[in-house]
CSV table of C-alpha atoms and ligand atoms in Angstrom, one decimal:
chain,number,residue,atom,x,y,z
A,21,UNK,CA,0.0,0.0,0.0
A,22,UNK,CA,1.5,3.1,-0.4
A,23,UNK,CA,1.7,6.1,1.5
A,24,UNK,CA,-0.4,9.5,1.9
A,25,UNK,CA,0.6,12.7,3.6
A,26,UNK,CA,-2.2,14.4,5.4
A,27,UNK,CA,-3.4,18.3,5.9
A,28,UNK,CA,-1.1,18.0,9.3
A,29,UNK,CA,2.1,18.6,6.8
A,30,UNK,CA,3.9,21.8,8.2
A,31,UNK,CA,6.1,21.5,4.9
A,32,UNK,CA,9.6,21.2,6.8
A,33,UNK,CA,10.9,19.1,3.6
A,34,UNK,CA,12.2,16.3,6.6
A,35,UNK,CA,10.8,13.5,4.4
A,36,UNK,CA,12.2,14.3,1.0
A,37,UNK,CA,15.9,13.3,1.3
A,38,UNK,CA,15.1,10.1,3.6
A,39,UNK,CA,12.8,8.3,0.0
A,40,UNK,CA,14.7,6.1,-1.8
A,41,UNK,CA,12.3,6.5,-4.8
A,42,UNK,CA,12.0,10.1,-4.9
A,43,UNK,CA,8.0,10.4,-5.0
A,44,UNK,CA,8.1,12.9,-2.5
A,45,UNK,CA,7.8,16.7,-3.6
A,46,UNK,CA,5.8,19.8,-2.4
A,47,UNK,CA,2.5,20.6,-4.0
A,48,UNK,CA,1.1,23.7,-2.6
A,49,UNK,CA,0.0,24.0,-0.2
A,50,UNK,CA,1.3,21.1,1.5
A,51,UNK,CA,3.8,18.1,-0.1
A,52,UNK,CA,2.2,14.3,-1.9
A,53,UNK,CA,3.8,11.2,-2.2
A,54,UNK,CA,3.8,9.6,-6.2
A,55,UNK,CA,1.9,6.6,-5.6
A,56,UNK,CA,2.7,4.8,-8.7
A,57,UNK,CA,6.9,5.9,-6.9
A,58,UNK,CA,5.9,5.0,-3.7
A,59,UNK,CA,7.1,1.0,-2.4
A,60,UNK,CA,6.1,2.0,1.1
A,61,UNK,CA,10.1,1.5,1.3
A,62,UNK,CA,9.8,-2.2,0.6
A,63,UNK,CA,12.9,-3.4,-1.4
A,64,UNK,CA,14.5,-0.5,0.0
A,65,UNK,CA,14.6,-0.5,4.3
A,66,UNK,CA,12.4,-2.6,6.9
A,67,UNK,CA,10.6,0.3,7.6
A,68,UNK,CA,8.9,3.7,5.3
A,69,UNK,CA,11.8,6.1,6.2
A,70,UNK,CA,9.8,9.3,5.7
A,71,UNK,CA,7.2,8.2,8.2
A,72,UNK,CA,10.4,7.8,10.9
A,73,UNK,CA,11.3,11.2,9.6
A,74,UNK,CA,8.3,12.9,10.1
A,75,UNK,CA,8.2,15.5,13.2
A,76,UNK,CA,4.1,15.8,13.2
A,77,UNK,CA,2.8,12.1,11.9
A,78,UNK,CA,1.2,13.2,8.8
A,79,UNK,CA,2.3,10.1,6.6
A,80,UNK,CA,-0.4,7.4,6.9
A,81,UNK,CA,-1.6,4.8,4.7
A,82,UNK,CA,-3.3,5.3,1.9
A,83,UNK,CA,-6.4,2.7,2.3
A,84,UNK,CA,-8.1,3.8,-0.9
A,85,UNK,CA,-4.7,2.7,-2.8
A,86,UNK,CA,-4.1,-1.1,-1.2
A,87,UNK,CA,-0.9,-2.8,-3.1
A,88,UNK,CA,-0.3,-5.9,-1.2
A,89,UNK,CA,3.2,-7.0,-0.1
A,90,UNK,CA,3.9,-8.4,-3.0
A,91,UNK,CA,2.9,-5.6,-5.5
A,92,UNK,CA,4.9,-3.6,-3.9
A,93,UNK,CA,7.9,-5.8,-3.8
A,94,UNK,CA,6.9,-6.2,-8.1
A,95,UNK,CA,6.9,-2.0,-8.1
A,96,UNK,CA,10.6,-2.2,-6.4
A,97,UNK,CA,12.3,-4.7,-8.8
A,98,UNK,CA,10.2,-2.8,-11.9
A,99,UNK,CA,12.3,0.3,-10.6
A,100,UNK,CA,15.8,-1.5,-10.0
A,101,UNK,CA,15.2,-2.9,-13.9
A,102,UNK,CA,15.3,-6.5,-12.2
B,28,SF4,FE1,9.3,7.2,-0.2
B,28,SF4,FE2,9.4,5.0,1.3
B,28,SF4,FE3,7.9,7.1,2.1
B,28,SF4,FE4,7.1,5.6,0.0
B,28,SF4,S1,7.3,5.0,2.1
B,28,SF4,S2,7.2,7.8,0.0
B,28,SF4,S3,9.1,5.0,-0.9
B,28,SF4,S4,10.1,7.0,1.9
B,29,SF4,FE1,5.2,17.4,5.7
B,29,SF4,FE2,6.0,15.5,7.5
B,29,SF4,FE3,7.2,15.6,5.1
B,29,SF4,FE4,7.6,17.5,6.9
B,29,SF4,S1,8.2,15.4,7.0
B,29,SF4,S2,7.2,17.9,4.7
B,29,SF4,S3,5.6,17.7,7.9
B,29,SF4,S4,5.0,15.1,5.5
């Protein structure tokens, strides 16, 4: 499943270094995840690195976009070409 950021986004730009797939970027007024980018960090770290980085919380799943375990794990090796 990947990941959503919520209205509680105070726009500090914590998250955008910590993604590994780049689908983070700021869309006034706050910042969006890339679903189709997003792997929820699978392939890439045990756990979603810009919900660790997050200083308010606002990165929680996004339950209208399921991808089970192994979609996302098929979205991973699609973006390391394997
Ligand atoms: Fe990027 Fe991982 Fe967060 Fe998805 S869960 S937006 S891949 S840091
Ligand atoms: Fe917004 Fe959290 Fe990302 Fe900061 S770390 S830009 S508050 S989603």
């Amino acid at each position: 499943m990947a990941l959503k950021i919520t209205k509680e986004c105070i726009c500090c730009d914590a998250c955008v270094n910590p993604c590994p797939t780049d689908a983070i970027s700021c869309d006034d007024p706050i910042y969006i995840i890339e679903f189709s980018k997003c792997t929820e960090c699978v392939g890439y770290f045990k756990t979603p690195q810009c919900v660790e980085a997050c200083p308010v919380d606002a990165i929680v799943k996004d339950e209208e976009n399921f991808e089970s375990k192994s979609d996302l794990t098929k979205k991973f090796k699609l973006q390391r070409g394997k």
